[in-house]
Structure formats: C-alpha cells, structure tokens
Amino acid sequence: MAKADFKAVVFDLFDTIVKWEPERLPLMEIGGRKIHTTIPWVFPTLEQRFGANFDRDRFIEVYHGVIDEIMAERELHGIEITCAERFVRTLSRLVPVLDGQARATFAEELTRVHMNGVRRVTGAPAARVAAVARVAANYRVGLLSNFDDTQCGREVLDDTGVAHLFEAVIISAEVGLRKPNPQIYRRMLELLRLDASEVLFVGDTPREDVQGPHGVGMRTAWISKGLEAVPDGIPQPHFIIVDLAELPVVLGI
C-alpha cells in the first residue's frame, strides 16, 4: 500500500505498543485455580481499613462476581465500566453501611493500588517504541485503547517516552465506550478530522482491532503474534505482522 493511501495510523496500546506481563503479578488460588492477580497487593489496604472484620474469601467471592457482572454489561452494551466502579460495587455489597462518598473515596484508593500494580508489570519494548517514532515521522498518529482507568492508561502511555507524538488519544474509561462499539472509532475520526478510509488501525485483538475498525471503514494491520490466520468471521486485514516492530518495514518507511 502506498504511503499516500492513508493519512494517519491509530494504535491500540496494550500488547500492541506496551507488553502487559500478568505472570509477574502475585500468584494466588481462586476458586480452585491458581491465577496471577493484584489482589494480594490490595489486601493490606482493605485490612487496614476494616481490621478483623475483613474476610478475604468473602471479598474474593463478591469481587469476582462483580467482574462477571461488568463483563456481561460491557459485552451487551459496548460500554466501559471503570475499575473504580468495580470497587464501588464490591464495597456496596460487602459494607453496605459505608456511605456513598466514603465508598467512592475508598474505591479510588483501591483502584490506585491495583493500577500501580498493573503499571509495574507493563512496559514498552524498545523496538516497538522505535517503530512508533518511525511511523509518527511519516503519518499523523492516534491511540485508542480499551482500558478501565484513564489515569493509569495515560501513565502507561507516558512511560513509553513517545506519548508526545500522539495527536489524539482515547482511553475507553474516559468516554464510557469500548471497542468494538462503532462509536468509539468514530470519536477518534472526529478528533483526527479524517474519513475512515484515510486511517490505518493497528492492534493485536481480532474483534476489537480488525473487525471493529473495518466495520467503520478503516484499513487494518493485525499483530498476529505468530498465528497463521485471523479467526473465522474476522475480515482479512490489509497487513499482518507478528510484532509492531515490523510495521515500518511493511509500510515502506
């Protein structure tokens, strides 16, 4: 594809530019399964607040019930529900006597503990950062990420050292929408003041980063991570690369 065929490149963030490494989180057993989670880092804050009344097992049960509830709402409505709201709902069921303002304040405190843990295990490989810089030298660039905390999402982007190159940034938590809801891609097009055909979308998740942008008319580049083909039902991307570091080469820049 010739460079003149599009004017901007919009990137996904997690596992596209930055590498999220959940295997570096603490390991704990939940529901008979061992999973990596920030929860062991959150427990001390909860125990400091509630003391002997705090029940770890009950918290895990309620918290994961809320996660399932939120995931269903996201899927049904194409909306984002923030991490802070996740903790608000959990606290409302565990400690119903806590008033609304106190609940919201404490939920935000728990969110910061959790998100600091997420940020701790997320980083940008140098080759991907170099690829973003190379693309930005030749195209306008934007970023569109499904992430449930605006502050941490922007901090993770800042940590890459190339945040200043992005003309338009949307974190799903700040607009209340999630990919593949068509509205969130259209928000990006409005910020860039471009038609969909003038934009290449780059990401690793077939539904959110290929099918979604394709549905509004964008071109797509799929980061396959070594998979041989897109899953059934996903439109064929214009480019397939194994890692973001390859993008400048396939674009001829």
mmCIF file of C-alpha atoms in Angstrom:
data_model
loop_
_atom_site.group_PDB
_atom_site.id
_atom_site.type_symbol
_atom_site.label_atom_id
_atom_site.label_comp_id
_atom_site.label_asym_id
_atom_site.label_seq_id
_atom_site.Cartn_x
_atom_site.Cartn_y
_atom_site.Cartn_z
ATOM 1 C CA MET A 1 0.000 0.000 0.000
ATOM 2 C CA ALA A 2 1.392 3.386 -0.968
ATOM 3 C CA LYS A 3 2.048 5.909 1.748
ATOM 4 C CA ALA A 4 -0.428 8.357 0.196
ATOM 5 C CA ASP A 5 -3.278 5.880 0.626
ATOM 6 C CA PHE A 6 -3.877 6.960 4.241
ATOM 7 C CA LYS A 7 -3.020 9.939 6.382
ATOM 8 C CA ALA A 8 -2.995 8.624 9.953
ATOM 9 C CA VAL A 9 -2.163 5.488 11.904
ATOM 10 C CA VAL A 10 -4.132 4.700 15.076
ATOM 11 C CA PHE A 11 -2.601 2.259 17.536
ATOM 12 C CA ASP A 12 -4.001 0.036 20.230
ATOM 13 C CA LEU A 13 -1.952 0.240 23.472
ATOM 14 C CA PHE A 14 -1.787 -2.990 25.496
ATOM 15 C CA ASP A 15 0.044 -5.863 23.780
ATOM 16 C CA THR A 16 0.477 -3.639 20.754
ATOM 17 C CA ILE A 17 2.813 -0.870 21.940
ATOM 18 C CA VAL A 18 3.291 -1.994 25.530
ATOM 19 C CA LYS A 19 3.743 -5.513 26.829
ATOM 20 C CA TRP A 20 1.444 -6.487 29.695
ATOM 21 C CA GLU A 21 3.058 -9.290 31.742
ATOM 22 C CA PRO A 22 0.488 -10.663 34.217
ATOM 23 C CA GLU A 23 2.797 -13.576 35.020
ATOM 24 C CA ARG A 24 4.812 -11.079 37.079
ATOM 25 C CA LEU A 25 1.824 -10.478 39.391
ATOM 26 C CA PRO A 26 1.444 -12.455 42.633
ATOM 27 C CA LEU A 27 0.045 -15.963 42.263
ATOM 28 C CA MET A 28 -2.942 -16.991 44.351
ATOM 29 C CA GLU A 29 -5.608 -19.670 44.284
ATOM 30 C CA ILE A 30 -9.150 -18.533 43.495
ATOM 31 C CA GLY A 31 -11.993 -20.967 43.015
ATOM 32 C CA GLY A 32 -9.608 -23.897 42.813
ATOM 33 C CA ARG A 33 -7.470 -22.223 40.127
ATOM 34 C CA LYS A 34 -4.108 -20.532 40.531
ATOM 35 C CA ILE A 35 -4.117 -17.101 38.878
ATOM 36 C CA HIS A 36 -1.843 -14.090 38.755
ATOM 37 C CA THR A 37 -3.592 -11.064 40.262
ATOM 38 C CA THR A 38 -3.051 -7.760 42.046
ATOM 39 C CA ILE A 39 -5.402 -8.822 44.850
ATOM 40 C CA PRO A 40 -2.581 -9.749 47.295
ATOM 41 C CA TRP A 41 -1.329 -6.168 46.898
ATOM 42 C CA VAL A 42 -4.835 -4.795 47.551
ATOM 43 C CA PHE A 43 -5.492 -6.861 50.694
ATOM 44 C CA PRO A 44 -3.315 -4.776 53.081
ATOM 45 C CA THR A 45 -5.292 -1.608 52.260
ATOM 46 C CA LEU A 46 -8.576 -3.403 52.903
ATOM 47 C CA GLU A 47 -7.315 -4.955 56.130
ATOM 48 C CA GLN A 48 -6.025 -1.623 57.381
ATOM 49 C CA ARG A 49 -9.466 -0.094 56.801
ATOM 50 C CA PHE A 50 -11.691 -2.895 58.127
ATOM 51 C CA GLY A 51 -9.406 -4.735 60.549
ATOM 52 C CA ALA A 52 -10.611 -8.039 61.963
ATOM 53 C CA ASN A 53 -13.960 -7.634 60.183
ATOM 54 C CA PHE A 54 -12.349 -8.107 56.787
ATOM 55 C CA ASP A 55 -12.930 -11.547 55.253
ATOM 56 C CA ARG A 56 -10.565 -12.301 52.346
ATOM 57 C CA ASP A 57 -12.586 -15.209 50.980
ATOM 58 C CA ARG A 58 -15.816 -13.221 51.040
ATOM 59 C CA PHE A 59 -14.109 -10.302 49.278
ATOM 60 C CA ILE A 60 -12.812 -12.581 46.514
ATOM 61 C CA GLU A 61 -16.259 -14.125 46.050
ATOM 62 C CA VAL A 62 -18.025 -10.765 45.761
ATOM 63 C CA TYR A 63 -15.264 -9.096 43.733
ATOM 64 C CA HIS A 64 -15.223 -11.813 41.089
ATOM 65 C CA GLY A 65 -18.999 -11.803 40.944
ATOM 66 C CA VAL A 66 -18.846 -8.077 40.190
ATOM 67 C CA ILE A 67 -16.216 -8.687 37.495
ATOM 68 C CA ASP A 68 -18.514 -11.212 35.780
ATOM 69 C CA GLU A 69 -21.403 -8.746 36.017
ATOM 70 C CA ILE A 70 -19.355 -5.929 34.491
ATOM 71 C CA MET A 71 -18.014 -8.098 31.689
ATOM 72 C CA ALA A 72 -21.579 -9.030 30.734
ATOM 73 C CA GLU A 73 -22.659 -5.361 30.734
ATOM 74 C CA ARG A 74 -19.682 -4.375 28.605
ATOM 75 C CA GLU A 75 -20.424 -7.090 26.083
ATOM 76 C CA LEU A 76 -24.140 -6.325 25.916
ATOM 77 C CA HIS A 77 -23.925 -2.546 25.624
ATOM 78 C CA GLY A 78 -20.442 -1.835 24.210
ATOM 79 C CA ILE A 79 -19.681 0.418 27.170
ATOM 80 C CA GLU A 80 -16.755 0.852 29.515
ATOM 81 C CA ILE A 81 -17.231 0.446 33.254
ATOM 82 C CA THR A 82 -14.301 1.717 35.243
ATOM 83 C CA CYS A 83 -12.104 -0.072 37.716
ATOM 84 C CA ALA A 84 -13.268 2.386 40.387
ATOM 85 C CA GLU A 85 -16.875 1.380 39.711
ATOM 86 C CA ARG A 86 -15.843 -2.252 40.112
ATOM 87 C CA PHE A 87 -14.590 -1.488 43.621
ATOM 88 C CA VAL A 88 -17.636 0.684 44.394
ATOM 89 C CA ARG A 89 -19.964 -2.198 43.566
ATOM 90 C CA THR A 90 -17.853 -4.630 45.579
ATOM 91 C CA LEU A 91 -17.789 -2.363 48.632
ATOM 92 C CA SER A 92 -21.522 -1.661 48.412
ATOM 93 C CA ARG A 93 -22.196 -5.388 48.765
ATOM 94 C CA LEU A 94 -19.553 -6.098 51.376
ATOM 95 C CA VAL A 95 -20.019 -2.979 53.515
ATOM 96 C CA PRO A 96 -23.496 -1.567 52.815
ATOM 97 C CA VAL A 97 -23.272 0.778 55.819
ATOM 98 C CA LEU A 98 -20.462 2.725 54.138
ATOM 99 C CA ASP A 99 -21.958 5.956 52.795
ATOM 100 C CA GLY A 100 -21.715 6.858 49.134
ATOM 101 C CA GLN A 101 -18.927 9.430 49.342
ATOM 102 C CA ALA A 102 -16.787 7.312 51.660
ATOM 103 C CA ARG A 103 -17.345 4.318 49.396
ATOM 104 C CA ALA A 104 -16.303 6.255 46.293
ATOM 105 C CA THR A 105 -13.200 7.679 48.003
ATOM 106 C CA PHE A 106 -12.070 4.286 49.251
ATOM 107 C CA ALA A 107 -12.822 2.681 45.879
ATOM 108 C CA GLU A 108 -10.499 5.228 44.267
ATOM 109 C CA GLU A 109 -7.790 4.384 46.808
ATOM 110 C CA LEU A 110 -8.127 0.678 45.983
ATOM 111 C CA THR A 111 -8.071 1.500 42.280
ATOM 112 C CA ARG A 112 -4.756 3.298 42.633
ATOM 113 C CA VAL A 113 -3.213 0.330 44.467
ATOM 114 C CA HIS A 114 -4.467 -2.062 41.798
ATOM 115 C CA MET A 115 -3.438 0.145 38.887
ATOM 116 C CA ASN A 116 0.015 0.797 40.322
ATOM 117 C CA GLY A 117 0.425 -2.977 40.223
ATOM 118 C CA VAL A 118 -0.742 -3.129 36.611
ATOM 119 C CA ARG A 119 1.676 -0.380 35.654
ATOM 120 C CA ARG A 120 4.506 -2.167 37.467
ATOM 121 C CA VAL A 121 4.225 -5.188 35.150
ATOM 122 C CA THR A 122 3.719 -3.239 31.903
ATOM 123 C CA GLY A 123 6.440 -1.789 29.708
ATOM 124 C CA ALA A 124 7.269 -0.885 26.127
ATOM 125 C CA PRO A 125 9.952 -2.893 24.278
ATOM 126 C CA ALA A 126 12.492 -0.586 22.651
ATOM 127 C CA ALA A 127 11.826 -1.931 19.151
ATOM 128 C CA ARG A 128 8.126 -1.079 19.439
ATOM 129 C CA VAL A 129 8.878 2.425 20.688
ATOM 130 C CA ALA A 130 11.227 2.926 17.734
ATOM 131 C CA ALA A 131 8.508 1.717 15.371
ATOM 132 C CA VAL A 132 6.004 4.228 16.765
ATOM 133 C CA ALA A 133 8.538 7.039 16.370
ATOM 134 C CA ARG A 134 9.245 5.996 12.791
ATOM 135 C CA VAL A 135 5.554 5.878 11.907
ATOM 136 C CA ALA A 136 4.976 9.258 13.586
ATOM 137 C CA ALA A 137 7.670 10.785 11.397
ATOM 138 C CA ASN A 138 5.625 9.852 8.337
ATOM 139 C CA TYR A 139 1.973 9.914 9.437
ATOM 140 C CA ARG A 140 -0.290 11.548 11.970
ATOM 141 C CA VAL A 141 -0.784 9.139 14.861
ATOM 142 C CA GLY A 142 -3.526 8.384 17.364
ATOM 143 C CA LEU A 143 -4.102 5.902 20.151
ATOM 144 C CA LEU A 144 -7.321 4.092 21.045
ATOM 145 C CA SER A 145 -7.247 1.706 23.998
ATOM 146 C CA ASN A 146 -9.769 -0.393 25.893
ATOM 147 C CA PHE A 147 -8.693 0.231 29.471
ATOM 148 C CA ASP A 148 -10.808 0.813 32.543
ATOM 149 C CA ASP A 149 -8.753 3.526 34.249
ATOM 150 C CA THR A 150 -7.892 6.760 32.470
ATOM 151 C CA GLN A 151 -5.097 7.815 34.820
ATOM 152 C CA CYS A 152 -3.183 4.550 34.588
ATOM 153 C CA GLY A 153 -3.777 4.236 30.858
ATOM 154 C CA ARG A 154 -2.194 7.625 30.267
ATOM 155 C CA GLU A 155 0.626 6.886 32.719
ATOM 156 C CA VAL A 156 1.432 3.675 30.856
ATOM 157 C CA LEU A 157 1.486 5.644 27.611
ATOM 158 C CA ASP A 158 3.708 8.307 29.200
ATOM 159 C CA ASP A 159 6.102 5.578 30.343
ATOM 160 C CA THR A 160 6.800 4.682 26.699
ATOM 161 C CA GLY A 161 8.518 8.027 26.118
ATOM 162 C CA VAL A 162 6.571 8.667 22.913
ATOM 163 C CA ALA A 163 3.253 9.974 24.289
ATOM 164 C CA HIS A 164 4.026 13.428 22.895
ATOM 165 C CA LEU A 165 3.861 12.046 19.351
ATOM 166 C CA PHE A 166 0.166 11.205 19.552
ATOM 167 C CA GLU A 167 -2.182 13.812 18.179
ATOM 168 C CA ALA A 168 -5.296 12.110 19.548
ATOM 169 C CA VAL A 169 -5.643 9.710 22.496
ATOM 170 C CA ILE A 170 -8.778 7.919 23.676
ATOM 171 C CA ILE A 171 -8.812 5.652 26.715
ATOM 172 C CA SER A 172 -12.156 3.840 26.923
ATOM 173 C CA ALA A 173 -12.624 4.771 30.594
ATOM 174 C CA GLU A 174 -12.806 8.471 29.756
ATOM 175 C CA VAL A 175 -15.507 8.152 27.091
ATOM 176 C CA GLY A 176 -17.603 5.314 28.544
ATOM 177 C CA LEU A 177 -17.370 3.242 25.352
ATOM 178 C CA ARG A 178 -15.327 0.177 24.400
ATOM 179 C CA LYS A 179 -14.077 -1.313 21.186
ATOM 180 C CA PRO A 180 -15.677 -2.784 19.097
ATOM 181 C CA ASN A 181 -18.527 -0.291 19.629
ATOM 182 C CA PRO A 182 -18.507 1.702 16.345
ATOM 183 C CA GLN A 183 -18.995 4.953 18.252
ATOM 184 C CA ILE A 184 -15.537 4.858 19.801
ATOM 185 C CA TYR A 185 -13.782 4.612 16.416
ATOM 186 C CA ARG A 186 -15.925 7.455 15.152
ATOM 187 C CA ARG A 187 -14.815 9.547 18.149
ATOM 188 C CA MET A 188 -11.235 9.010 17.012
ATOM 189 C CA LEU A 189 -12.096 10.028 13.454
ATOM 190 C CA GLU A 190 -13.702 13.195 14.794
ATOM 191 C CA LEU A 191 -10.555 14.044 16.766
ATOM 192 C CA LEU A 192 -8.368 13.467 13.709
ATOM 193 C CA ARG A 193 -10.857 15.192 11.371
ATOM 194 C CA LEU A 194 -10.374 12.398 8.836
ATOM 195 C CA ASP A 195 -12.537 9.972 6.912
ATOM 196 C CA ALA A 196 -12.283 6.332 7.933
ATOM 197 C CA SER A 197 -10.641 5.412 4.614
ATOM 198 C CA GLU A 198 -7.757 7.740 5.489
ATOM 199 C CA VAL A 199 -6.841 5.817 8.667
ATOM 200 C CA LEU A 200 -4.921 2.605 9.318
ATOM 201 C CA PHE A 201 -5.765 0.910 12.633
ATOM 202 C CA VAL A 202 -3.095 -1.278 14.245
ATOM 203 C CA GLY A 203 -3.708 -3.766 17.047
ATOM 204 C CA ASP A 204 -3.493 -7.333 18.289
ATOM 205 C CA THR A 205 -7.095 -8.287 19.096
ATOM 206 C CA PRO A 206 -9.037 -9.560 16.060
ATOM 207 C CA ARG A 207 -12.507 -8.377 17.049
ATOM 208 C CA GLU A 208 -11.556 -5.031 18.604
ATOM 209 C CA ASP A 209 -8.639 -4.108 16.335
ATOM 210 C CA VAL A 210 -9.621 -5.641 12.994
ATOM 211 C CA GLN A 211 -13.357 -6.308 12.801
ATOM 212 C CA GLY A 212 -14.348 -3.142 14.686
ATOM 213 C CA PRO A 213 -12.303 -0.604 12.709
ATOM 214 C CA HIS A 214 -13.040 -2.443 9.451
ATOM 215 C CA GLY A 215 -16.735 -2.037 10.203
ATOM 216 C CA VAL A 216 -16.470 1.753 10.151
ATOM 217 C CA GLY A 217 -14.300 1.779 7.025
ATOM 218 C CA MET A 218 -10.739 1.920 8.362
ATOM 219 C CA ARG A 219 -7.862 -0.100 6.957
ATOM 220 C CA THR A 220 -6.275 -2.508 9.434
ATOM 221 C CA ALA A 221 -2.962 -4.051 10.423
ATOM 222 C CA TRP A 222 -3.241 -7.087 12.674
ATOM 223 C CA ILE A 223 -0.478 -8.093 15.082
ATOM 224 C CA SER A 224 -0.812 -11.863 14.856
ATOM 225 C CA LYS A 225 1.797 -12.879 17.465
ATOM 226 C CA GLY A 226 2.647 -15.759 15.159
ATOM 227 C CA LEU A 227 -0.866 -17.042 14.408
ATOM 228 C CA GLU A 228 -1.235 -18.132 10.795
ATOM 229 C CA ALA A 229 -4.652 -16.619 10.090
ATOM 230 C CA VAL A 230 -7.342 -14.435 11.613
ATOM 231 C CA PRO A 231 -10.151 -16.323 13.380
ATOM 232 C CA ASP A 232 -13.276 -17.286 11.464
ATOM 233 C CA GLY A 233 -15.662 -14.394 10.923
ATOM 234 C CA ILE A 234 -12.963 -11.706 11.105
ATOM 235 C CA PRO A 235 -12.371 -9.724 7.888
ATOM 236 C CA GLN A 236 -8.961 -10.078 6.310
ATOM 237 C CA PRO A 237 -6.660 -7.270 7.499
ATOM 238 C CA HIS A 238 -4.705 -5.219 4.990
ATOM 239 C CA PHE A 239 -1.458 -6.125 6.760
ATOM 240 C CA ILE A 240 -0.468 -8.969 9.066
ATOM 241 C CA ILE A 241 2.628 -8.562 11.220
ATOM 242 C CA VAL A 242 3.983 -10.624 14.098
ATOM 243 C CA ASP A 243 5.063 -7.619 16.184
ATOM 244 C CA LEU A 244 4.665 -3.858 15.989
ATOM 245 C CA ALA A 245 8.389 -3.535 15.327
ATOM 246 C CA GLU A 246 7.703 -4.821 11.776
ATOM 247 C CA LEU A 247 5.223 -2.095 10.851
ATOM 248 C CA PRO A 248 7.640 0.490 9.384
ATOM 249 C CA VAL A 249 9.058 -2.153 7.053
ATOM 250 C CA VAL A 250 5.673 -3.234 5.688
ATOM 251 C CA LEU A 251 4.699 0.423 5.265
ATOM 252 C CA GLY A 252 7.928 1.088 3.404
ATOM 253 C CA ILE A 253 9.106 3.868 5.695
#
